[in-house]
mmCIF file of C-alpha atoms in Angstrom:
data_model
loop_
_atom_site.group_PDB
_atom_site.id
_atom_site.type_symbol
_atom_site.label_atom_id
_atom_site.label_comp_id
_atom_site.label_asym_id
_atom_site.label_seq_id
_atom_site.Cartn_x
_atom_site.Cartn_y
_atom_site.Cartn_z
ATOM 1 C CA UNK A 1 -61.787 -20.032 50.786
ATOM 2 C CA UNK A 2 -61.280 -17.961 54.107
ATOM 3 C CA UNK A 3 -58.088 -17.778 55.303
ATOM 4 C CA UNK A 4 -57.250 -15.968 58.446
ATOM 5 C CA UNK A 5 -53.971 -13.893 58.627
ATOM 6 C CA UNK A 6 -52.637 -11.792 61.279
ATOM 7 C CA UNK A 7 -51.881 -8.500 59.977
ATOM 8 C CA UNK A 8 -48.693 -7.769 62.761
ATOM 9 C CA UNK A 9 -46.719 -10.591 62.001
ATOM 10 C CA UNK A 10 -48.209 -12.737 58.633
ATOM 11 C CA UNK A 11 -47.722 -16.170 58.162
ATOM 12 C CA UNK A 12 -45.140 -16.560 55.382
ATOM 13 C CA UNK A 13 -46.865 -19.808 54.518
ATOM 14 C CA UNK A 14 -49.983 -18.288 54.157
ATOM 15 C CA UNK A 15 -48.604 -15.133 52.233
ATOM 16 C CA UNK A 16 -47.214 -17.818 49.704
ATOM 17 C CA UNK A 17 -50.829 -19.448 49.039
ATOM 18 C CA UNK A 18 -52.339 -16.021 48.178
ATOM 19 C CA UNK A 19 -49.544 -15.247 46.083
ATOM 20 C CA UNK A 20 -49.907 -18.599 44.365
ATOM 21 C CA UNK A 21 -53.516 -17.917 43.812
ATOM 22 C CA UNK A 22 -52.831 -14.639 42.202
ATOM 23 C CA UNK A 23 -50.159 -16.341 39.756
ATOM 24 C CA UNK A 24 -52.819 -18.539 38.598
ATOM 25 C CA UNK A 25 -55.272 -15.827 37.522
ATOM 26 C CA UNK A 26 -57.383 -16.044 40.652
ATOM 27 C CA UNK A 27 -59.100 -13.388 42.704
ATOM 28 C CA UNK A 28 -58.862 -12.287 46.011
ATOM 29 C CA UNK A 29 -60.587 -10.222 49.098
ATOM 30 C CA UNK A 30 -57.932 -8.655 51.740
ATOM 31 C CA UNK A 31 -57.937 -5.912 54.550
ATOM 32 C CA UNK A 32 -56.105 -2.653 53.716
ATOM 33 C CA UNK A 33 -55.436 0.436 56.014
ATOM 34 C CA UNK A 34 -59.198 1.549 54.645
ATOM 35 C CA UNK A 35 -61.936 -0.783 53.390
ATOM 36 C CA UNK A 36 -61.500 -4.289 52.191
ATOM 37 C CA UNK A 37 -60.548 -4.323 48.704
ATOM 38 C CA UNK A 38 -60.850 -7.147 45.939
ATOM 39 C CA UNK A 39 -58.121 -7.244 43.704
ATOM 40 C CA UNK A 40 -55.885 -9.835 41.445
ATOM 41 C CA UNK A 41 -52.387 -9.943 39.661
ATOM 42 C CA UNK A 42 -51.951 -6.541 37.081
ATOM 43 C CA UNK A 43 -50.482 -8.381 34.369
ATOM 44 C CA UNK A 44 -53.301 -10.728 34.162
ATOM 45 C CA UNK A 45 -55.814 -9.355 31.971
ATOM 46 C CA UNK A 46 -58.618 -12.370 32.327
ATOM 47 C CA UNK A 47 -58.389 -11.743 36.340
ATOM 48 C CA UNK A 48 -58.526 -8.174 35.986
ATOM 49 C CA UNK A 49 -61.864 -8.329 34.025
ATOM 50 C CA UNK A 50 -63.280 -10.723 36.557
ATOM 51 C CA UNK A 51 -62.612 -8.231 39.045
ATOM 52 C CA UNK A 52 -64.688 -5.600 36.741
ATOM 53 C CA UNK A 53 -67.358 -8.062 36.283
ATOM 54 C CA UNK A 54 -67.623 -8.757 40.335
ATOM 55 C CA UNK A 55 -67.802 -5.160 40.979
ATOM 56 C CA UNK A 56 -70.153 -4.152 38.005
ATOM 57 C CA UNK A 57 -67.816 -2.087 35.758
ATOM 58 C CA UNK A 58 -66.584 -1.910 32.576
ATOM 59 C CA UNK A 59 -62.781 -2.825 32.286
ATOM 60 C CA UNK A 60 -61.911 0.631 29.791
ATOM 61 C CA UNK A 61 -63.918 2.683 32.225
ATOM 62 C CA UNK A 62 -63.318 1.486 35.501
ATOM 63 C CA UNK A 63 -61.010 3.118 37.633
ATOM 64 C CA UNK A 64 -59.126 0.785 39.437
ATOM 65 C CA UNK A 65 -55.607 1.568 41.037
ATOM 66 C CA UNK A 66 -52.502 -0.270 41.777
ATOM 67 C CA UNK A 67 -51.534 -1.789 45.161
ATOM 68 C CA UNK A 68 -47.506 -1.330 45.508
ATOM 69 C CA UNK A 69 -45.123 -2.482 47.873
ATOM 70 C CA UNK A 70 -43.514 0.809 47.938
ATOM 71 C CA UNK A 71 -42.319 4.153 46.207
ATOM 72 C CA UNK A 72 -39.520 2.308 44.372
ATOM 73 C CA UNK A 73 -42.471 0.024 42.418
ATOM 74 C CA UNK A 74 -44.622 3.256 41.388
ATOM 75 C CA UNK A 75 -42.279 4.975 38.762
ATOM 76 C CA UNK A 76 -42.634 2.374 36.220
ATOM 77 C CA UNK A 77 -46.417 3.041 36.125
ATOM 78 C CA UNK A 78 -46.411 6.789 36.522
ATOM 79 C CA UNK A 79 -44.680 9.380 34.412
ATOM 80 C CA UNK A 80 -41.748 11.312 35.855
ATOM 81 C CA UNK A 81 -43.624 13.799 39.009
ATOM 82 C CA UNK A 82 -41.209 16.676 40.375
ATOM 83 C CA UNK A 83 -39.240 16.250 43.965
ATOM 84 C CA UNK A 84 -42.186 18.179 45.938
ATOM 85 C CA UNK A 85 -44.416 15.638 45.287
ATOM 86 C CA UNK A 86 -42.309 12.925 45.790
ATOM 87 C CA UNK A 87 -41.340 14.242 49.413
ATOM 88 C CA UNK A 88 -45.121 14.478 50.282
ATOM 89 C CA UNK A 89 -45.473 10.764 48.897
ATOM 90 C CA UNK A 90 -42.216 9.559 51.190
ATOM 91 C CA UNK A 91 -44.206 10.963 54.472
ATOM 92 C CA UNK A 92 -47.506 9.962 53.285
ATOM 93 C CA UNK A 93 -47.011 6.310 52.098
ATOM 94 C CA UNK A 94 -47.931 3.860 53.774
ATOM 95 C CA UNK A 95 -50.537 5.258 54.687
ATOM 96 C CA UNK A 96 -54.509 5.788 53.713
ATOM 97 C CA UNK A 97 -54.630 7.256 50.226
ATOM 98 C CA UNK A 98 -54.697 7.097 46.507
ATOM 99 C CA UNK A 99 -52.769 9.288 44.804
ATOM 100 C CA UNK A 100 -53.599 9.818 40.852
ATOM 101 C CA UNK A 101 -50.712 10.346 38.482
ATOM 102 C CA UNK A 102 -50.202 10.974 34.655
ATOM 103 C CA UNK A 103 -49.922 6.738 33.453
ATOM 104 C CA UNK A 104 -47.197 5.806 32.025
ATOM 105 C CA UNK A 105 -46.760 4.062 28.628
ATOM 106 C CA UNK A 106 -47.200 0.952 30.884
ATOM 107 C CA UNK A 107 -50.270 0.902 32.031
ATOM 108 C CA UNK A 108 -52.704 1.055 28.848
ATOM 109 C CA UNK A 109 -50.717 -2.107 28.007
ATOM 110 C CA UNK A 110 -51.771 -3.874 31.205
ATOM 111 C CA UNK A 111 -55.546 -2.896 31.569
ATOM 112 C CA UNK A 112 -56.234 -2.486 27.547
ATOM 113 C CA UNK A 113 -57.594 0.892 28.090
ATOM 114 C CA UNK A 114 -56.649 4.054 26.975
ATOM 115 C CA UNK A 115 -56.342 5.250 30.219
ATOM 116 C CA UNK A 116 -54.207 8.223 30.747
ATOM 117 C CA UNK A 117 -54.046 8.260 34.699
ATOM 118 C CA UNK A 118 -53.471 5.714 37.463
ATOM 119 C CA UNK A 119 -53.903 5.421 41.012
ATOM 120 C CA UNK A 120 -51.280 4.193 43.113
ATOM 121 C CA UNK A 121 -52.114 2.895 46.565
ATOM 122 C CA UNK A 122 -49.583 1.948 49.272
ATOM 123 C CA UNK A 123 -51.464 0.739 52.445
ATOM 124 C CA UNK A 124 -50.339 0.567 56.130
ATOM 125 C CA UNK A 125 -51.108 -2.877 56.167
ATOM 126 C CA UNK A 126 -48.478 -5.924 56.400
ATOM 127 C CA UNK A 127 -50.834 -8.862 54.680
ATOM 128 C CA UNK A 128 -51.633 -7.116 51.458
ATOM 129 C CA UNK A 129 -47.918 -5.620 51.188
ATOM 130 C CA UNK A 130 -46.275 -8.636 51.922
ATOM 131 C CA UNK A 131 -48.922 -10.464 49.358
ATOM 132 C CA UNK A 132 -47.509 -7.725 46.604
ATOM 133 C CA UNK A 133 -43.560 -7.901 47.378
ATOM 134 C CA UNK A 134 -43.900 -11.617 47.187
ATOM 135 C CA UNK A 135 -45.613 -11.413 43.676
ATOM 136 C CA UNK A 136 -43.067 -9.523 42.110
ATOM 137 C CA UNK A 137 -45.315 -6.562 40.864
ATOM 138 C CA UNK A 138 -48.552 -4.890 41.778
ATOM 139 C CA UNK A 139 -51.981 -5.962 42.321
ATOM 140 C CA UNK A 140 -55.388 -4.128 40.509
ATOM 141 C CA UNK A 141 -58.067 -3.171 43.574
ATOM 142 C CA UNK A 142 -61.072 -1.968 43.774
ATOM 143 C CA UNK A 143 -63.065 -1.485 46.826
ATOM 144 C CA UNK A 144 -65.337 -3.990 48.443
ATOM 145 C CA UNK A 145 -68.718 -2.027 48.046
ATOM 146 C CA UNK A 146 -71.900 -2.607 49.793
ATOM 147 C CA UNK A 147 -74.967 -2.816 48.836
ATOM 148 C CA UNK A 148 -76.634 -0.801 51.544
ATOM 149 C CA UNK A 149 -76.459 2.426 51.260
ATOM 150 C CA UNK A 150 -76.201 3.728 54.616
ATOM 151 C CA UNK A 151 -73.509 1.556 55.479
ATOM 152 C CA UNK A 152 -71.568 1.484 52.337
ATOM 153 C CA UNK A 153 -68.622 -0.320 53.210
ATOM 154 C CA UNK A 154 -68.495 -3.908 54.229
ATOM 155 C CA UNK A 155 -66.254 -4.705 57.195
ATOM 156 C CA UNK A 156 -66.879 -8.335 58.675
ATOM 157 C CA UNK A 157 -64.533 -10.701 56.438
ATOM 158 C CA UNK A 158 -66.666 -13.483 57.747
ATOM 159 C CA UNK A 159 -70.164 -11.475 56.197
ATOM 160 C CA UNK A 160 -67.596 -10.531 53.350
ATOM 161 C CA UNK A 161 -66.657 -14.341 53.048
ATOM 162 C CA UNK A 162 -70.150 -15.217 52.766
ATOM 163 C CA UNK A 163 -71.584 -13.126 50.255
ATOM 164 C CA UNK A 164 -68.089 -13.166 47.619
ATOM 165 C CA UNK A 165 -67.415 -16.926 48.259
ATOM 166 C CA UNK A 166 -68.847 -18.340 44.991
ATOM 167 C CA UNK A 167 -67.194 -15.409 43.128
ATOM 168 C CA UNK A 168 -63.515 -15.046 44.304
ATOM 169 C CA UNK A 169 -61.140 -17.688 45.360
ATOM 170 C CA UNK A 170 -59.946 -16.099 48.440
ATOM 171 C CA UNK A 171 -60.839 -13.967 50.957
ATOM 172 C CA UNK A 172 -58.252 -12.954 53.526
ATOM 173 C CA UNK A 173 -59.791 -12.680 57.102
ATOM 174 C CA UNK A 174 -57.455 -9.959 58.661
ATOM 175 C CA UNK A 175 -59.380 -8.980 61.082
ATOM 176 C CA UNK A 176 -62.574 -6.024 61.011
ATOM 177 C CA UNK A 177 -61.868 -3.317 58.445
ATOM 178 C CA UNK A 178 -62.611 0.140 58.251
ATOM 179 C CA UNK A 179 -65.801 1.762 56.610
ATOM 180 C CA UNK A 180 -63.934 4.783 55.402
ATOM 181 C CA UNK A 181 -62.176 4.629 52.337
ATOM 182 C CA UNK A 182 -58.693 5.821 51.088
ATOM 183 C CA UNK A 183 -58.155 9.569 50.649
ATOM 184 C CA UNK A 184 -57.924 10.439 46.754
ATOM 185 C CA UNK A 185 -55.638 12.957 45.621
ATOM 186 C CA UNK A 186 -54.739 13.715 41.760
ATOM 187 C CA UNK A 187 -51.284 15.013 41.546
ATOM 188 C CA UNK A 188 -51.070 15.227 38.086
ATOM 189 C CA UNK A 189 -51.032 18.741 37.519
ATOM 190 C CA UNK A 190 -47.951 18.741 40.019
ATOM 191 C CA UNK A 191 -50.625 20.478 43.030
ATOM 192 C CA UNK A 192 -52.273 18.160 45.356
ATOM 193 C CA UNK A 193 -55.879 18.182 44.568
ATOM 194 C CA UNK A 194 -58.606 16.084 47.075
ATOM 195 C CA UNK A 195 -60.588 14.464 44.571
ATOM 196 C CA UNK A 196 -62.593 12.537 47.694
ATOM 197 C CA UNK A 197 -61.981 13.331 51.337
ATOM 198 C CA UNK A 198 -61.029 10.037 53.071
ATOM 199 C CA UNK A 199 -59.385 8.559 56.065
ATOM 200 C CA UNK A 200 -56.437 10.492 55.175
ATOM 201 C CA UNK A 201 -55.952 13.877 56.271
ATOM 202 C CA UNK A 202 -52.981 15.323 53.362
ATOM 203 C CA UNK A 203 -52.746 18.690 55.729
ATOM 204 C CA UNK A 204 -50.113 16.349 57.775
ATOM 205 C CA UNK A 205 -47.546 15.611 54.963
ATOM 206 C CA UNK A 206 -47.762 18.825 52.972
#
């Protein structure tokens, strides 16, 4: 199913429809402030396994991230971090970053892994943030990659729907996506180490 939702003013009924699918263990594709993502409710193990299967990942080795609504959600899934990191997060989020933290004991339980780190995203996109807010907990997320090495990321929601309609329960059309992924920043040591250069420029917030 392809569902058109306007990013500026998401229709609450459509948001509820997406949340209902997630609560039933569904997998959805949605826009972010960078590339389109695929994800599910973090509390549903079967759905997480489905996401990994679609993306060709092994659940125990996958680097799945969580999309949170805002900073208040983050502390449940991370070990405590210092005020310097918090100040930067407050300025940089919502934004095109994935921050890697030391994971709290909650994360391995959710993902059935022995993961010691967790990636957290708070994208600057009203659609996915409203879905997370309505759902009441984060969603697991992975980027929709393209087999074409030159394109790398699919940007047209209609083409994404054509490709994935048999594999997922919903594709949200939030307009054309970006083809540059988020900047990945490791803050596990208390410093800011860029793991992957992407759309976000962290220097603006340091």
